[in-house]
Amino acid sequence: MESADQTKLNIAPLAANTSLRTLAYDAIKKAITEMDMYGQDSEIRLDERQLSQDLGVSRTPIREALTVLEQEGFVRSVPRRGIFVVRKSKREIIEMIIVWAALESMAARLAADRATDRELAQLREVFHDFEESTPSEHMNEYSDANIRFHQTVIRLSGCSMIAEMTENLFIHIRGIRAVSVRQENRSERSMQEHRGIIAALVERNADLAERLVREHTLGLAAHVEKHGRFPS
């Protein structure tokens, strides 16, 4: 078994204007969402003492927040070893991507009808910085833009239920996309596919937008099946 890394989260001290447990929960969940959870082989262990120090609170609200996060499936407690960030197996990841494909493709269909022209123009602007250069020249920035693009498609659907259903999937999908976009020249194909999706949305072609988003995301599932190295 690989040794576990004790990970220091990118986290800021809490303000004392609401329940400390809620603030700790929000801060830790946000930090987990933004971490590169699939970019390393070893397990990711959280340190209560370090979290307490970083957030500027006692360990009690930290423990309470971690208990809620464990109930929601984001972390797991291992007796005598500590608290670990939950990472999905390869099979679970593929199934999550398939579910995401169904939800985001429907979001794209709705967005084609509901989004304003201005909102669709802003979607195009997500990739403005990569029009004069290839994504591979700015991988970190492109990876962030890639995630922002998919979040925006969900938001432009105007369907709060789709947004809620994808929220907890997003923690893992974000990490998977961040790793996979750097592999097998996938960033170039990804950029081309994004242009096609945007064009379909701008043309208000709901059928095409839905199909392109579904194919794009299922392409990620196929990539993970072939190239993914994830926890067993």
Tab-separated table of C-alpha atoms in Angstrom:
chain	number	residue	atom	x	y	z
A	1	MET	CA	0.000	0.000	0.000
A	2	GLU	CA	1.269	3.489	-0.883
A	3	SER	CA	2.065	5.712	2.091
A	4	ALA	CA	-0.420	8.484	2.728
A	5	ASP	CA	0.458	12.118	2.199
A	6	GLN	CA	-0.558	14.464	5.020
A	7	THR	CA	-2.071	17.197	2.882
A	8	LYS	CA	-2.150	20.872	3.834
A	9	LEU	CA	-5.293	22.300	2.282
A	10	ASN	CA	-5.422	25.723	0.645
A	11	ILE	CA	-7.674	27.226	3.276
A	12	ALA	CA	-8.360	30.603	4.929
A	13	PRO	CA	-9.273	31.512	8.529
A	14	LEU	CA	-12.976	31.637	9.371
A	15	ALA	CA	-15.112	34.647	10.179
A	16	ALA	CA	-17.177	34.378	13.356
A	17	ASN	CA	-20.563	35.422	11.948
A	18	THR	CA	-22.245	32.042	11.631
A	19	SER	CA	-21.911	28.577	13.133
A	20	LEU	CA	-18.267	27.511	13.234
A	21	ARG	CA	-19.194	23.994	12.203
A	22	THR	CA	-20.950	25.310	9.086
A	23	LEU	CA	-18.055	27.584	8.223
A	24	ALA	CA	-15.542	24.796	8.769
A	25	TYR	CA	-17.647	22.441	6.637
A	26	ASP	CA	-17.871	24.959	3.776
A	27	ALA	CA	-14.145	25.787	3.915
A	28	ILE	CA	-12.956	22.173	4.021
A	29	LYS	CA	-15.368	21.039	1.304
A	30	LYS	CA	-14.266	23.921	-0.946
A	31	ALA	CA	-10.618	23.030	-0.377
A	32	ILE	CA	-11.267	19.357	-1.197
A	33	THR	CA	-13.118	20.407	-4.349
A	34	GLU	CA	-10.156	22.486	-5.506
A	35	MET	CA	-7.402	19.986	-4.681
A	36	ASP	CA	-5.731	17.748	-7.260
A	37	MET	CA	-7.132	14.587	-5.690
A	38	TYR	CA	-6.422	12.319	-8.660
A	39	GLY	CA	-3.046	13.812	-9.565
A	40	GLN	CA	-1.150	11.716	-7.001
A	41	ASP	CA	-0.927	8.008	-6.265
A	42	SER	CA	-0.788	8.105	-2.476
A	43	GLU	CA	-3.797	8.514	-0.195
A	44	ILE	CA	-4.642	12.025	0.977
A	45	ARG	CA	-4.797	12.330	4.763
A	46	LEU	CA	-6.219	15.355	6.552
A	47	ASP	CA	-4.749	16.579	9.827
A	48	GLU	CA	-7.286	17.907	12.344
A	49	ARG	CA	-4.611	19.909	14.151
A	50	GLN	CA	-3.447	21.574	10.939
A	51	LEU	CA	-7.030	22.337	9.898
A	52	SER	CA	-7.693	23.855	13.322
A	53	GLN	CA	-4.620	26.037	12.984
A	54	ASP	CA	-5.364	27.101	9.405
A	55	LEU	CA	-9.004	27.960	10.124
A	56	GLY	CA	-8.301	29.634	13.446
A	57	VAL	CA	-10.835	27.589	15.436
A	58	SER	CA	-10.742	24.808	18.000
A	59	ARG	CA	-10.743	21.182	16.896
A	60	THR	CA	-14.382	20.652	17.951
A	61	PRO	CA	-16.010	22.368	14.928
A	62	ILE	CA	-13.376	20.697	12.728
A	63	ARG	CA	-14.412	17.254	14.002
A	64	GLU	CA	-18.099	18.133	13.582
A	65	ALA	CA	-17.509	19.321	10.013
A	66	LEU	CA	-15.517	16.205	9.152
A	67	THR	CA	-18.311	14.041	10.558
A	68	VAL	CA	-20.794	15.674	8.169
A	69	LEU	CA	-18.356	15.340	5.265
A	70	GLU	CA	-17.929	11.654	6.088
A	71	GLN	CA	-21.699	11.165	6.113
A	72	GLU	CA	-21.815	12.767	2.672
A	73	GLY	CA	-19.037	10.532	1.374
A	74	PHE	CA	-16.261	13.096	0.894
A	75	VAL	CA	-13.926	11.794	3.590
A	76	ARG	CA	-13.544	8.527	5.490
A	77	SER	CA	-12.281	7.830	8.987
A	78	VAL	CA	-9.840	4.954	9.460
A	79	PRO	CA	-9.266	3.869	13.101
A	80	ARG	CA	-5.725	4.620	14.314
A	81	ARG	CA	-4.818	6.092	10.917
A	82	GLY	CA	-6.849	9.279	10.553
A	83	ILE	CA	-9.185	11.038	8.127
A	84	PHE	CA	-8.726	10.519	4.389
A	85	VAL	CA	-10.208	12.193	1.325
A	86	VAL	CA	-12.393	9.695	-0.521
A	87	ARG	CA	-11.247	8.933	-4.053
A	88	LYS	CA	-13.345	6.765	-6.330
A	89	SER	CA	-12.252	3.566	-8.057
A	90	LYS	CA	-11.829	3.497	-11.832
A	91	ARG	CA	-15.170	1.711	-12.281
A	92	GLU	CA	-16.962	4.198	-10.028
A	93	ILE	CA	-15.351	7.089	-11.907
A	94	ILE	CA	-16.580	5.792	-15.260
A	95	GLU	CA	-20.096	5.399	-13.884
A	96	MET	CA	-19.989	8.936	-12.490
A	97	ILE	CA	-18.928	10.297	-15.881
A	98	ILE	CA	-21.820	8.456	-17.556
A	99	VAL	CA	-24.267	10.042	-15.089
A	100	TRP	CA	-22.653	13.450	-15.656
A	101	ALA	CA	-23.013	12.978	-19.443
A	102	ALA	CA	-26.753	12.401	-19.047
A	103	LEU	CA	-27.211	15.434	-16.806
A	104	GLU	CA	-24.995	17.889	-18.689
A	105	SER	CA	-26.385	16.904	-22.097
A	106	MET	CA	-29.882	17.692	-20.831
A	107	ALA	CA	-28.526	20.943	-19.378
A	108	ALA	CA	-27.168	21.824	-22.837
A	109	ARG	CA	-30.569	21.112	-24.429
A	110	LEU	CA	-32.245	23.421	-21.922
A	111	ALA	CA	-29.530	26.072	-22.287
A	112	ALA	CA	-30.059	26.188	-26.052
A	113	ASP	CA	-33.609	27.375	-25.373
A	114	ARG	CA	-33.210	29.319	-22.141
A	115	ALA	CA	-29.831	31.080	-22.157
A	116	THR	CA	-29.697	34.657	-23.378
A	117	ASP	CA	-27.496	35.717	-26.280
A	118	ARG	CA	-25.302	37.578	-23.822
A	119	GLU	CA	-24.869	34.505	-21.633
A	120	LEU	CA	-23.857	32.407	-24.634
A	121	ALA	CA	-21.380	35.091	-25.686
A	122	GLN	CA	-19.880	34.924	-22.198
A	123	LEU	CA	-19.583	31.128	-22.577
A	124	ARG	CA	-17.465	31.700	-25.678
A	125	GLU	CA	-15.298	34.136	-23.719
A	126	VAL	CA	-14.254	31.301	-21.371
A	127	PHE	CA	-11.786	30.181	-24.053
A	128	HIS	CA	-10.871	33.599	-25.436
A	129	ASP	CA	-7.308	33.414	-24.103
A	130	PHE	CA	-6.644	30.216	-26.074
A	131	GLU	CA	-7.700	31.457	-29.512
A	132	GLU	CA	-4.180	32.578	-30.406
A	133	SER	CA	-2.337	29.680	-28.793
A	134	THR	CA	-2.805	25.989	-28.146
A	135	PRO	CA	-4.186	24.804	-24.791
A	136	SER	CA	-1.043	22.733	-24.233
A	137	GLU	CA	0.950	25.976	-23.889
A	138	HIS	CA	-1.129	27.000	-20.856
A	139	MET	CA	-2.298	23.743	-19.339
A	140	ASN	CA	-3.165	24.986	-15.841
A	141	GLU	CA	-5.182	27.895	-17.196
A	142	TYR	CA	-6.883	25.724	-19.801
A	143	SER	CA	-7.750	23.093	-17.216
A	144	ASP	CA	-9.449	25.766	-15.085
A	145	ALA	CA	-11.288	27.140	-18.143
A	146	ASN	CA	-12.395	23.631	-19.070
A	147	ILE	CA	-13.974	23.122	-15.642
A	148	ARG	CA	-15.579	26.584	-15.765
A	149	PHE	CA	-17.081	25.793	-19.184
A	150	HIS	CA	-18.877	22.691	-17.959
A	151	GLN	CA	-20.100	24.434	-14.806
A	152	THR	CA	-21.474	27.243	-16.977
A	153	VAL	CA	-23.388	24.860	-19.249
A	154	ILE	CA	-25.038	23.419	-16.135
A	155	ARG	CA	-25.877	26.892	-14.845
A	156	LEU	CA	-27.284	28.124	-18.168
A	157	SER	CA	-29.810	25.294	-18.143
A	158	GLY	CA	-31.718	27.233	-15.525
A	159	CYS	CA	-32.582	23.911	-13.871
A	160	SER	CA	-31.781	23.954	-10.169
A	161	MET	CA	-32.329	20.212	-9.830
A	162	ILE	CA	-29.620	19.424	-12.392
A	163	ALA	CA	-27.304	21.838	-10.572
A	164	GLU	CA	-28.002	20.126	-7.246
A	165	MET	CA	-27.529	16.632	-8.673
A	166	THR	CA	-24.188	17.515	-10.239
A	167	GLU	CA	-22.819	19.396	-7.222
A	168	ASN	CA	-21.411	16.409	-5.353
A	169	LEU	CA	-20.323	14.661	-8.554
A	170	PHE	CA	-18.375	17.770	-9.455
A	171	ILE	CA	-15.723	17.246	-6.782
A	172	HIS	CA	-14.609	14.077	-8.561
A	173	ILE	CA	-15.359	15.130	-12.142
A	174	ARG	CA	-13.206	18.226	-11.679
A	175	GLY	CA	-10.244	16.161	-10.519
A	176	ILE	CA	-10.686	13.637	-13.331
A	177	ARG	CA	-10.880	16.309	-16.022
A	178	ALA	CA	-7.835	18.119	-14.603
A	179	VAL	CA	-5.746	14.947	-14.953
A	180	SER	CA	-7.123	13.643	-18.248
A	181	VAL	CA	-6.907	16.935	-20.153
A	182	ARG	CA	-3.103	16.667	-19.908
A	183	GLN	CA	-2.987	13.171	-21.410
A	184	GLU	CA	-2.826	11.921	-25.004
A	185	ASN	CA	-3.143	15.415	-26.526
A	186	ARG	CA	-6.687	15.483	-25.162
A	187	SER	CA	-6.609	19.242	-24.617
A	188	GLU	CA	-6.550	19.926	-28.380
A	189	ARG	CA	-9.504	17.617	-29.046
A	190	SER	CA	-11.294	19.060	-26.034
A	191	MET	CA	-10.939	22.593	-27.400
A	192	GLN	CA	-12.332	21.599	-30.800
A	193	GLU	CA	-15.280	19.853	-29.196
A	194	HIS	CA	-15.990	22.867	-26.987
A	195	ARG	CA	-16.130	25.094	-30.081
A	196	GLY	CA	-18.690	22.770	-31.639
A	197	ILE	CA	-20.827	22.786	-28.496
A	198	ILE	CA	-20.739	26.579	-28.287
A	199	ALA	CA	-21.676	26.896	-31.982
A	200	ALA	CA	-24.658	24.567	-31.504
A	201	LEU	CA	-25.833	26.575	-28.484
A	202	VAL	CA	-25.462	29.893	-30.325
A	203	GLU	CA	-27.465	28.459	-33.227
A	204	ARG	CA	-30.146	27.360	-30.687
A	205	ASN	CA	-29.822	23.806	-32.021
A	206	ALA	CA	-30.901	21.915	-28.916
A	207	ASP	CA	-30.646	18.453	-30.501
A	208	LEU	CA	-27.087	19.039	-31.686
A	209	ALA	CA	-25.956	20.704	-28.450
A	210	GLU	CA	-27.323	17.800	-26.412
A	211	ARG	CA	-25.636	15.210	-28.648
A	212	LEU	CA	-22.271	16.983	-28.737
A	213	VAL	CA	-22.114	17.408	-24.960
A	214	ARG	CA	-23.061	13.773	-24.426
A	215	GLU	CA	-20.442	12.541	-26.920
A	216	HIS	CA	-17.820	14.876	-25.441
A	217	THR	CA	-18.360	13.591	-21.916
A	218	LEU	CA	-18.649	9.941	-22.924
A	219	GLY	CA	-15.338	10.478	-24.707
A	220	LEU	CA	-13.884	11.255	-21.292
A	221	ALA	CA	-15.311	7.960	-19.987
A	222	ALA	CA	-13.659	6.091	-22.864
A	223	HIS	CA	-10.380	7.882	-22.160
A	224	VAL	CA	-10.491	6.938	-18.479
A	225	GLU	CA	-11.293	3.343	-19.421
A	226	LYS	CA	-8.228	3.190	-21.654
A	227	HIS	CA	-5.685	5.387	-19.895
A	228	GLY	CA	-6.938	6.082	-16.361
A	229	ARG	CA	-4.821	5.144	-13.357
A	230	PHE	CA	-7.045	5.488	-10.326
A	231	PRO	CA	-7.440	3.793	-6.945
A	232	SER	CA	-8.542	0.168	-7.169
